[in-house]
XYZ file of C-alpha atoms in Angstrom:
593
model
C 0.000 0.000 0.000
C 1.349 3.413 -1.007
C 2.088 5.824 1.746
C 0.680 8.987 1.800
C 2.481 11.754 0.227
C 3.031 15.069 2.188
C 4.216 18.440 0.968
C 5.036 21.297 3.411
C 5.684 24.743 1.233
C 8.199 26.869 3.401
C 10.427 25.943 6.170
C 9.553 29.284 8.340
C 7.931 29.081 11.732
C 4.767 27.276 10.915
C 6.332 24.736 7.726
C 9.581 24.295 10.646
C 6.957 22.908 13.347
C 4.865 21.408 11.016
C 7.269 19.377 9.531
C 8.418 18.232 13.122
C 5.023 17.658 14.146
C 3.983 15.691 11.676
C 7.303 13.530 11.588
C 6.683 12.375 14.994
C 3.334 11.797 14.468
C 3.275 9.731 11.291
C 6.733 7.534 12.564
C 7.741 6.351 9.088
C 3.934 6.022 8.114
C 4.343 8.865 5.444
C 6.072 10.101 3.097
C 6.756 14.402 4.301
C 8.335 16.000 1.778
C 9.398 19.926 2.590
C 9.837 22.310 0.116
C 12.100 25.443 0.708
C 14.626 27.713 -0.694
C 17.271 27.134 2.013
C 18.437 23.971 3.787
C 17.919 25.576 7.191
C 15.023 27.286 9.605
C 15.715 30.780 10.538
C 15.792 31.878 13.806
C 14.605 35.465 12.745
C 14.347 37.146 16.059
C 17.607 36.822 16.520
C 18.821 38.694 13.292
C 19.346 42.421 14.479
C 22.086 40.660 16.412
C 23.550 38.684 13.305
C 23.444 42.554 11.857
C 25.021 44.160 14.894
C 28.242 41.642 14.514
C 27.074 39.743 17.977
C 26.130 36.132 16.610
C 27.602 34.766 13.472
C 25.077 34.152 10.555
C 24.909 30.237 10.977
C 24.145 30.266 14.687
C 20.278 31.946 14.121
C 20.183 28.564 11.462
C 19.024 25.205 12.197
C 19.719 22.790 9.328
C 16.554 21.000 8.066
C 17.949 17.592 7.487
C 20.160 17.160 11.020
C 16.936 18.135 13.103
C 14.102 16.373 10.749
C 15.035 13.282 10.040
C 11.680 11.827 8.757
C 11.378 14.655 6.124
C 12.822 14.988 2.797
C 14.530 17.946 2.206
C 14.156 19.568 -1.092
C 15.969 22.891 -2.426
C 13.552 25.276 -4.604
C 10.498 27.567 -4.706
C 6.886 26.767 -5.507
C 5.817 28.338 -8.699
C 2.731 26.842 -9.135
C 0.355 25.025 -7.336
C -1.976 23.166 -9.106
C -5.188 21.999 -6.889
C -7.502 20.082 -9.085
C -4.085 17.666 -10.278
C -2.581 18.022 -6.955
C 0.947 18.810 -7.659
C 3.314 21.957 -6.911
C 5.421 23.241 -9.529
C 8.618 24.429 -8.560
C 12.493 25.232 -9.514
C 15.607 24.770 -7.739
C 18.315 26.943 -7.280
C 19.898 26.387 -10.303
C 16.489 27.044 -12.011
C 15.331 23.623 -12.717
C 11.797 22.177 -12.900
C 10.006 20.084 -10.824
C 6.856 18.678 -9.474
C 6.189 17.159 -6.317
C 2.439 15.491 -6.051
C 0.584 15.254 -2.901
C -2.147 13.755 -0.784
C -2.113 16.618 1.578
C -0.903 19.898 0.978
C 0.603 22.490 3.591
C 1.019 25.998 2.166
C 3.428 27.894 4.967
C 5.319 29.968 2.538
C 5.341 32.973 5.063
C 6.267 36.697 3.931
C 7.956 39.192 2.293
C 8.569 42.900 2.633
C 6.030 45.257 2.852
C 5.829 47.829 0.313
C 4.051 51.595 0.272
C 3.866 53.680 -2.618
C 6.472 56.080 -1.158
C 8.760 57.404 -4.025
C 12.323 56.544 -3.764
C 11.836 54.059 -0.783
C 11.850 50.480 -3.344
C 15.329 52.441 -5.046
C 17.404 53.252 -1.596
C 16.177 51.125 1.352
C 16.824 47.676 2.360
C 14.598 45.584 4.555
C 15.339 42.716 7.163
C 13.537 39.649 6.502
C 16.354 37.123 5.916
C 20.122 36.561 6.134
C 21.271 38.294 3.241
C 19.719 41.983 4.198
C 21.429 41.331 8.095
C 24.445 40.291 6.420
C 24.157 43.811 3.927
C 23.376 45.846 6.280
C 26.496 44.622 8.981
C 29.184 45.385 6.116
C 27.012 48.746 5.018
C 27.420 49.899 8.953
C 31.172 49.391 9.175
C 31.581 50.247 5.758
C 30.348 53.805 6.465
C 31.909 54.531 9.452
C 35.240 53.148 7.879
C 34.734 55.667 4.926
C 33.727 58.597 7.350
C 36.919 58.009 9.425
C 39.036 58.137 5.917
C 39.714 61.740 5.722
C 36.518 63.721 4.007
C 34.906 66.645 4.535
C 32.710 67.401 7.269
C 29.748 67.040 6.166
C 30.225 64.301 3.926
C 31.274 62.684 7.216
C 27.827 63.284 8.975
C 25.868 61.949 6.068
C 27.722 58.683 6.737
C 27.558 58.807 9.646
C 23.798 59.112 9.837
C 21.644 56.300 10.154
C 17.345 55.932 9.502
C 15.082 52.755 10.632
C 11.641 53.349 9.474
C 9.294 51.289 11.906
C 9.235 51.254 15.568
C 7.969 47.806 15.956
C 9.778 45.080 17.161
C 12.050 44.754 13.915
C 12.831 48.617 13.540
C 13.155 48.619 17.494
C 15.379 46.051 18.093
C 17.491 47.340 14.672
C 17.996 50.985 16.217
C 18.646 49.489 19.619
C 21.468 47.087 18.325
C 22.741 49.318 15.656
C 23.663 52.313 17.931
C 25.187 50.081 19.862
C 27.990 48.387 17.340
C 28.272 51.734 15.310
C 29.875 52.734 18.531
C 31.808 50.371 19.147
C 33.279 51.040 15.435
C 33.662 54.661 16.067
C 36.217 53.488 19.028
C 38.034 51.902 16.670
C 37.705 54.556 13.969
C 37.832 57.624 15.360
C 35.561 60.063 13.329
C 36.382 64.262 13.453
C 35.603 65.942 16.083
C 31.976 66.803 17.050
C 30.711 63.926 15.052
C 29.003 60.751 16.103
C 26.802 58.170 14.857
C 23.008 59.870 14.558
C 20.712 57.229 14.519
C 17.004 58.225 13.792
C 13.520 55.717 14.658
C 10.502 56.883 12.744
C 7.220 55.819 12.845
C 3.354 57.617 12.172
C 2.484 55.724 15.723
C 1.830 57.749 18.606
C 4.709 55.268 20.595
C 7.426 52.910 20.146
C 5.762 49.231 19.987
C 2.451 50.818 20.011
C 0.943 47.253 19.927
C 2.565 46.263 23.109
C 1.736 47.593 26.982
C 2.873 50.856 27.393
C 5.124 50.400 29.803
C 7.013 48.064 27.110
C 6.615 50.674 25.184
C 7.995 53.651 27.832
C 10.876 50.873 29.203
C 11.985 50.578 25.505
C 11.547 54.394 24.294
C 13.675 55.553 27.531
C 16.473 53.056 26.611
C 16.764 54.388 22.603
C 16.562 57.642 24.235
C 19.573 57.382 27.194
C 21.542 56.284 24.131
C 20.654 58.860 21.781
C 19.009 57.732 19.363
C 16.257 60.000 18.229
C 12.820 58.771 18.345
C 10.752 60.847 16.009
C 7.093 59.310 16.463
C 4.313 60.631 14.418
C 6.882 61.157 11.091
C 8.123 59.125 8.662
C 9.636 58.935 5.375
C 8.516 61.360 2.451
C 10.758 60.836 -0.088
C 13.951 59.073 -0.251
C 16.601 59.481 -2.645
C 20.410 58.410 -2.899
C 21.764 61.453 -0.787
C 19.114 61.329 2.114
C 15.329 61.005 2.608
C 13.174 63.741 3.045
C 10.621 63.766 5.920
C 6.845 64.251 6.434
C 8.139 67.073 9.072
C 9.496 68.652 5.881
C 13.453 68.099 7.125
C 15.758 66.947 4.911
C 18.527 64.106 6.701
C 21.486 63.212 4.889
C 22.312 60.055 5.024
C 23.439 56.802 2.955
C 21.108 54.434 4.982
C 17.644 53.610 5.321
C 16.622 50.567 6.741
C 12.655 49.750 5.831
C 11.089 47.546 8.986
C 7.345 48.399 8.446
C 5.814 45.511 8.441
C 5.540 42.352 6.330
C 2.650 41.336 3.304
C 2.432 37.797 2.774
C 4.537 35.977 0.260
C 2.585 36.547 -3.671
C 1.982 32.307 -4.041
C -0.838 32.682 -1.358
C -2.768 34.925 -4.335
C -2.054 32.794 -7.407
C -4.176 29.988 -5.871
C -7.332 31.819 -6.981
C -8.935 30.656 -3.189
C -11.174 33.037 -1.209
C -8.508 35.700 0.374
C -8.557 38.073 3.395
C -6.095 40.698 2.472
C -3.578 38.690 0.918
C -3.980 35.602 3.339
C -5.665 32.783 2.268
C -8.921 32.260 4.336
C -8.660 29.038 6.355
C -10.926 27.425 9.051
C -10.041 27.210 12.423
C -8.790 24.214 11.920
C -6.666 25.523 9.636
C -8.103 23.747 6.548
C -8.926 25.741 3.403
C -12.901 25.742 2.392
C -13.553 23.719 -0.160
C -10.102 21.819 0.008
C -9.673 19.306 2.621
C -6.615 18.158 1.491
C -5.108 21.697 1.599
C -3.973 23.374 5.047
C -2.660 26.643 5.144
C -1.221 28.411 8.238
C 1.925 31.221 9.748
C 1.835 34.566 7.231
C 0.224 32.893 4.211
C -3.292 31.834 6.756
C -6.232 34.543 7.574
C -6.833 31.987 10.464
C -9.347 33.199 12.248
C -8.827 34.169 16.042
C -11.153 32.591 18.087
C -9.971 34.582 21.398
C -11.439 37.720 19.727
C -14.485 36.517 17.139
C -14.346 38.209 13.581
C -10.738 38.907 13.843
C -8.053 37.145 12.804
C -4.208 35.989 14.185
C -1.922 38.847 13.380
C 1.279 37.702 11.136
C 3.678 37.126 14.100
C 6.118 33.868 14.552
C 4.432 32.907 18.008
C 1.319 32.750 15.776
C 3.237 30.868 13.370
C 4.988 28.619 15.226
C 1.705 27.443 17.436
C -0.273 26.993 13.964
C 2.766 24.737 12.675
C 1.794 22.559 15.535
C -1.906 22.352 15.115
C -1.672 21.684 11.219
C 1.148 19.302 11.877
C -1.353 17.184 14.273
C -4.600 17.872 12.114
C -2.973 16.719 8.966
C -2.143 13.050 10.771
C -5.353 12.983 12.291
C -6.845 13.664 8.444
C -4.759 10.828 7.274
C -6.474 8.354 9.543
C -9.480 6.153 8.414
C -12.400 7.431 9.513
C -11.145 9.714 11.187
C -12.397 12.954 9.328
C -13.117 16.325 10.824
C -14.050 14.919 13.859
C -10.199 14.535 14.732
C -8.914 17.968 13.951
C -8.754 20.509 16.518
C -9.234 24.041 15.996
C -6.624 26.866 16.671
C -6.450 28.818 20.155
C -3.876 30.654 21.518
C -3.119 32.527 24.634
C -0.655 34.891 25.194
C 1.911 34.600 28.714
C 3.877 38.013 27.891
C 6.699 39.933 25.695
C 9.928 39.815 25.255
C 12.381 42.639 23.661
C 16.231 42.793 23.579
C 17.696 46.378 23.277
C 20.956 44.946 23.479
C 24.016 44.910 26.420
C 21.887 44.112 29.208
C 18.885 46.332 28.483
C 15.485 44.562 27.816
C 11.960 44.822 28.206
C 9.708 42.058 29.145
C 6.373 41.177 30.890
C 6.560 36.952 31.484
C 2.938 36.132 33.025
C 2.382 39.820 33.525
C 5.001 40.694 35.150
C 6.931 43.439 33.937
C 10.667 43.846 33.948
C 13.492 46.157 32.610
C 17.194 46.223 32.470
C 19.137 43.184 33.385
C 16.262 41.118 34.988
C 14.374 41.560 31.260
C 17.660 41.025 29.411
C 18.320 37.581 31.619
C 14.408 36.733 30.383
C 14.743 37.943 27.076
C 18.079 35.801 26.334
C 16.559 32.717 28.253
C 13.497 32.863 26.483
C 15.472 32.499 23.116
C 17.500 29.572 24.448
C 14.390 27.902 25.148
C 12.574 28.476 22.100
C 15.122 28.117 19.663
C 15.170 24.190 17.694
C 18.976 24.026 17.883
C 22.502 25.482 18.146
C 21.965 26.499 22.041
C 25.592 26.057 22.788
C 26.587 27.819 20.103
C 24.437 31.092 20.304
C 25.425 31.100 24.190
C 29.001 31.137 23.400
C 28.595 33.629 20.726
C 26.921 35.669 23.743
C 29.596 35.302 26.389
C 32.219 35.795 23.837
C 30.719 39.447 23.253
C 30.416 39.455 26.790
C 34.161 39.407 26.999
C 36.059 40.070 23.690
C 35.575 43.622 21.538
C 33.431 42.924 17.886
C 35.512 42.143 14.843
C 35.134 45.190 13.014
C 35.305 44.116 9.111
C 33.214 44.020 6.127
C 33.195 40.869 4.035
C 31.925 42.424 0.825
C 29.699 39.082 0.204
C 26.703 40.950 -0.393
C 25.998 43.619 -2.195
C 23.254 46.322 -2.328
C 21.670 44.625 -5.909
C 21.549 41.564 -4.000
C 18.934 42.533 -1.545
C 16.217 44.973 -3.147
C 13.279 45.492 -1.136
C 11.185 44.462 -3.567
C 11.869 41.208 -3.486
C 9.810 38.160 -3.383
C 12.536 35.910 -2.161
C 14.229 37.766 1.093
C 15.669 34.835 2.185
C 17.941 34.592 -1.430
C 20.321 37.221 -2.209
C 18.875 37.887 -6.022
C 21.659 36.211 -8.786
C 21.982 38.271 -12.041
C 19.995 37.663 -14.766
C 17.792 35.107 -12.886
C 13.725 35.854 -13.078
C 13.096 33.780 -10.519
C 14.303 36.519 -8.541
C 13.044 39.436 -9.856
C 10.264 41.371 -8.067
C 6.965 40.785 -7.928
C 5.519 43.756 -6.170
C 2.058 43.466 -7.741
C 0.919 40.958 -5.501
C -1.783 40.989 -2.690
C 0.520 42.709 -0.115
C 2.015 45.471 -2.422
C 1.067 48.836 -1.421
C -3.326 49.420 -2.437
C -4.907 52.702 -2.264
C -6.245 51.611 1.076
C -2.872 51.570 2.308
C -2.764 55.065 0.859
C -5.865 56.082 2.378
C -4.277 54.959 5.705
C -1.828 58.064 5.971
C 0.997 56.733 3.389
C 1.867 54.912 6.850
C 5.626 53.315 7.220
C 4.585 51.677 10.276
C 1.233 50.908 10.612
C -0.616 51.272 14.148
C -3.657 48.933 15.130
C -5.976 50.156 13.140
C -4.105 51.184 10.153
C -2.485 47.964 9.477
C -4.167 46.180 6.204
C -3.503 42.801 7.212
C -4.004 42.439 10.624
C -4.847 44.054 13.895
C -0.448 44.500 14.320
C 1.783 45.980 12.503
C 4.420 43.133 13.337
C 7.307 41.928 11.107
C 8.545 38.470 11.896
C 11.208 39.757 15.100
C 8.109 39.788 16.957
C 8.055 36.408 17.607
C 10.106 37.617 21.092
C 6.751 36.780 23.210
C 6.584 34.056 25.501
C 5.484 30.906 24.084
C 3.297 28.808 26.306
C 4.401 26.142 28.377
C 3.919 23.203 26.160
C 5.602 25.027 23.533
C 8.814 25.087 25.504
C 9.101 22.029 26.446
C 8.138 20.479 23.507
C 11.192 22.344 21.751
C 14.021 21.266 24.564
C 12.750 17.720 23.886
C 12.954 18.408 20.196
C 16.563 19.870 20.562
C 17.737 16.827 22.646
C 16.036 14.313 19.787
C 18.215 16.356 17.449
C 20.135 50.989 -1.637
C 21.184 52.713 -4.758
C 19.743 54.277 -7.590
C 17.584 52.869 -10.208
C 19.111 50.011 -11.158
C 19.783 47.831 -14.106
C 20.420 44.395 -13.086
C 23.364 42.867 -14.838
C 23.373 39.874 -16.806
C 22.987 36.641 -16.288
C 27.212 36.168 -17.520
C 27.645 38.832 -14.865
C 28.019 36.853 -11.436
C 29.270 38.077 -8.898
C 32.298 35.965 -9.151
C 34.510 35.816 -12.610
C 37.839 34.165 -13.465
C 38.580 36.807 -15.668
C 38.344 39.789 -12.683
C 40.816 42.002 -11.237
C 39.587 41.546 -7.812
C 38.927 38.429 -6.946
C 38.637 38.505 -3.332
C 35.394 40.720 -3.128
C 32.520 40.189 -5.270
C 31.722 43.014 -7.875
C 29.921 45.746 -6.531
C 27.634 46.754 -10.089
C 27.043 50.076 -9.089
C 28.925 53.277 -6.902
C 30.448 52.282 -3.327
C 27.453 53.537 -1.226
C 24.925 51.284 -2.853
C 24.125 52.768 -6.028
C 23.155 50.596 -8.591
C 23.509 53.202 -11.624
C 26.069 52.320 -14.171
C 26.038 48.423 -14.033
C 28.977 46.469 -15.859
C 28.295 45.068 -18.720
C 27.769 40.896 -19.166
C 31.609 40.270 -20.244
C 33.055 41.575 -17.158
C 33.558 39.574 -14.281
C 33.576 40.593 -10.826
C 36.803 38.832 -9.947
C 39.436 37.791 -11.969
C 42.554 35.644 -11.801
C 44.857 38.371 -12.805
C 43.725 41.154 -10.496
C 46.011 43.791 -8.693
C 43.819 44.466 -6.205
C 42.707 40.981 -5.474
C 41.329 42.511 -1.639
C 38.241 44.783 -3.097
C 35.606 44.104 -5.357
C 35.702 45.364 -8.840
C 32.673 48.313 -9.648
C 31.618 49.209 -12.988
C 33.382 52.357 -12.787
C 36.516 53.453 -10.602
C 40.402 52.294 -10.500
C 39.973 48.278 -10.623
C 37.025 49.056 -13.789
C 39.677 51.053 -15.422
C 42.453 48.878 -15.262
C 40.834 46.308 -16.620
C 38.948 48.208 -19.686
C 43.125 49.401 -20.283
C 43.576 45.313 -20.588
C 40.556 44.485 -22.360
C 42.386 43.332 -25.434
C 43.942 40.432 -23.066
C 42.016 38.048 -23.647
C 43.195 34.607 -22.145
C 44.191 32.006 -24.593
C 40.756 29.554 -25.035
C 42.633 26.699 -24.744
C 44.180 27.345 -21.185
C 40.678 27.771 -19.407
C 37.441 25.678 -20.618
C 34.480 27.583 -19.986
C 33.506 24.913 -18.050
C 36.107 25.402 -15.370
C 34.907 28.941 -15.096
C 31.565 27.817 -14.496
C 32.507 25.610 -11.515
C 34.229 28.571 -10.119
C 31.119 30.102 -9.765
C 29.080 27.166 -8.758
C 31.258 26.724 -5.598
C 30.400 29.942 -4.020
């Protein structure tokens, strides 16, 4: 007798749990197949300190096929799902086609950035939903303060210098709190002019930081920003941004080369191309987390309007906690679904209940309310820390030791140069994937469900919407806010789970154009398509590489204009003989990135 095939779309909060859930409660009896982009779940409340230099990138990942043994792995994206033949389309990273069948379905493909129809925002900010973006926006940080220590004028030294987080939720919080912190720490190692320091700015159209927490949260974590001088401008936002600074609804004008967009998140575009009854971009499910009108299909995390049966006619707001808890519902109603006889009567609906916050300001600030109780400072950090221990699938030891090491030992300030601005658009439909030249998978696809409407418009142009602006639920959250305490259950069930296992317009450059060539003259740093600050203006064309064999300045990536551009165009005519390196080789040089 055939087993029953299961596919699990996204390996986020809910697909993670699911997946786990389901393994242990099928034992070998089906066949779980889980579809992602990456081989690993991401720990994403944990990436403002990936971007602040305090954990490496690996430690906020837990690989797929250590921890979930009963599941089949399998690299790609889902294209295309097609419900009447039951099958998903997808493509692997190397853009071939597949097609996994199924006997159940579970769509958990989560989120992507949340767009507004603010001009110049989709050109020169960045957003922070996935490795890539933390790992930009570390090498952008030290990058600038490197280049404002080097020498230059004044003011061209404040612009630099000057840093903007649009959102004051947990995402845009926690950003601002850890950024000030390790821009700091590089300005005691780079000394800037006198009467400069970093100037880091928190918008939001909200009336308070983490307006949809308890206001003392809110107070703890808006005193904190404050002491360290960050300036918390509530009730503005972002106007108009452009490559030399953004202009604000106040009417100033701040120079500055970064803008970091943590508004909010819109789920992922596959949810729409289903053609299923929608609530704001989220497919409508039951409380028991089936779709209507597809038994076979679940749905559940960003991609589920599951309705919230603590607060009838509403639904769960897009948060991991929501996620996470929804993974483990589907996981046990999709076994229960695969027993004979055992219909409807053996799924269980959705409830939740919420014990308290948690938000790390970094050092030992925090704010926190476990069971009510509501702490600051060290007591909150202790919680905050220990709650992310506890709730994270793996790499405990790790992520501790990563901790105590900061504790101890001053933050290596370098820049690795592996991503580049291109790489992470904000308008991308794949935030967990630094976008490859040339490759459509990739490109944007900001005319899906959650790209900016005229309600969102109508809603005060908002880059962080409050409770009742938000268009997709009654929070403005972005996946960091998963820093609330889990219930009980949900603990414990995870330790025994862990011991079981921006630049201008841009022209993107061609698919020849990787960012690694054998023919570059800097072959220790990716290209870098556009200026050094980000801009994408000016892209190389498709027979340059970004590295080469025969580079003098093998240390720094090559740009499409600049010293290492010129010196190359001056050898142009140098072609290498064709029969000393096969095309071939060079393509293996790039496939071992």
């Amino acid at each position: 007798m055939r087993r029953p095939r299961i596919v699990i779309v996204g390996a986020g909060f809910a697909g993670y749990r699911t997946a786990r859930t389901l393994a242990r409660a099928t034992r070998g009896r089906a066949d779980i197949t889980l579809l992602n982009p990456t081989d690993y779940f991401l720990y994403l409340p944990l990436l403002p300190q990936v971007a602040a230099g305090i954990l490496e990138p690996r430690r906020i990942t837990v690989s797929l096929s250590g921890t979930l043994r009963e599941v089949r792995p399998v690299l790609g994206e889902a294209e295309h799902v097609d419900l009447d033949a039951r099958t998903v389309h997808c493509t692997n990273p190397e853009g071939d086609k597949g097609t996994l069948g199924y006997d159940r379905l579970v769509l958990a493909a989560g989120s992507v950035n949340k767009l507004l129809p603010i001009p110049g925002v989709a050109e020169h900010a960045h957003g922070f939903r996935g490795l890539p973006e933390a790992l930009y926006l570390r090498d952008h940080l030290t990058r600038q303060v490197e280049l404002a220590a080097s020498g230059m004028n004044a003011d061209e030294c404040t612009a630099r210098c000057t840093f903007v987080v649009v959102g004051a939720g947990y995402t845009g919080t926690e950003v601002a709190a850890q950024g000030q912190l390790f821009t700091d720490a590089l300005v005691r190692a780079h000394p800037l002019r006198r009467g400069i320091r970093p100037r880091w700015l928190l918008l939001d159209l909200a009336s308070r930081v983490l307006p949809e927490l308890d206001e003392r949260l809110s107070r703890t974590a808006d005193r904190v920003l404050r002491e360290r001088g960050v300036e918390v401008r509530m009730g503005t936002s972002v106007k108009e941004a452009t490559r030399d600074g953004v202009l604000l609804t106040d009417g100033e004008f701040v120079d500055t080369r970064t803008l970091a967009w943590c508004v909010g998140v819109r789920p992922d575009p596959l949810a729409e191309s289903l053609g299923l009854p929608m609530e704001r971009g989220r497919l409508l499910v039951e409380p028991t987390l089936q779709v209507p009108g597809r038994p076979e299909v679940f749905a559940c995390g960003d991609a589920a309007a599951v309705p919230d049966l603590e607060r009838p006619g509403e639904y769960t707001p897009m948060t991991a906690q929501h996620a996470w808890r929804q993974g483990k519902v589907a996981g046990r109603n999709v076994a229960a679904s695969l027993v004979e006889g055992g219909g409807a009567a053996g799924l269980r609906p959705y409830r939740h209940k919420d014990l308290g916050f948690v938000v790390d300001l970094g050092g030992v600030q925090a704010a926190a309310n476990p069971l009510g109780v509501h702490l600051s400072g060290p007591a909150a950090g202790a919680v905050a820390r220990g709650y992310h221990l506890a709730a994270m699938p793996g790499n405990r030891v790790r992520v501790a030791a990563d901790w105590l090491l900061d504790a101890v030992l001053p933050r290596q300030d370098v820049q690795l140069g592996l991503v580049r601005s291109w790489s992470v658009p904000l308008d991308t439909a794949s935030p967990e994937l630094a976008r490859v030249p040339g490759d459509p998978r990739h490109e944007a696809r900001a005319s899906g469900p959650g790209a900016a409407t005229e309600e969102d418009v109508d809603a005060g142009n908002d880059a962080e919407a409050t409770d009742d602006q938000n268009p997709y639920d009654q929070n403005p959250y972005d996946r960091n806010e998963g820093n609330d305490v889990k219930d009980v259950n949900d603990v414990k069930n995870v330790n025994d789970g862990d011991k079981a296992t921006g630049g201008a317009g841009e022209h993107h450059p061609s698919p020849e154009d990787g960012s690694q060539s054998i023919t570059s003259p800097t072959p220790e740093v990716g290209r870098h398509s556009g200026g050094e600050s980000g801009s994408r203006a000016g892209q190389s064309s498709p027979e340059e590489g970004s590295q080469s064999i025969d580079s003098p300045t093998p240390e720094v990536g090559r740009h499409s204009s600049g010293p290492a551009a010129a010196q190359n165009d001056e050898s142009a005519g140098n072609e290498p003989d064709p029969g000393s390196v096969e095309r071939g080789d060079a393509r293996d040089a790039k496939g071992d990135r």
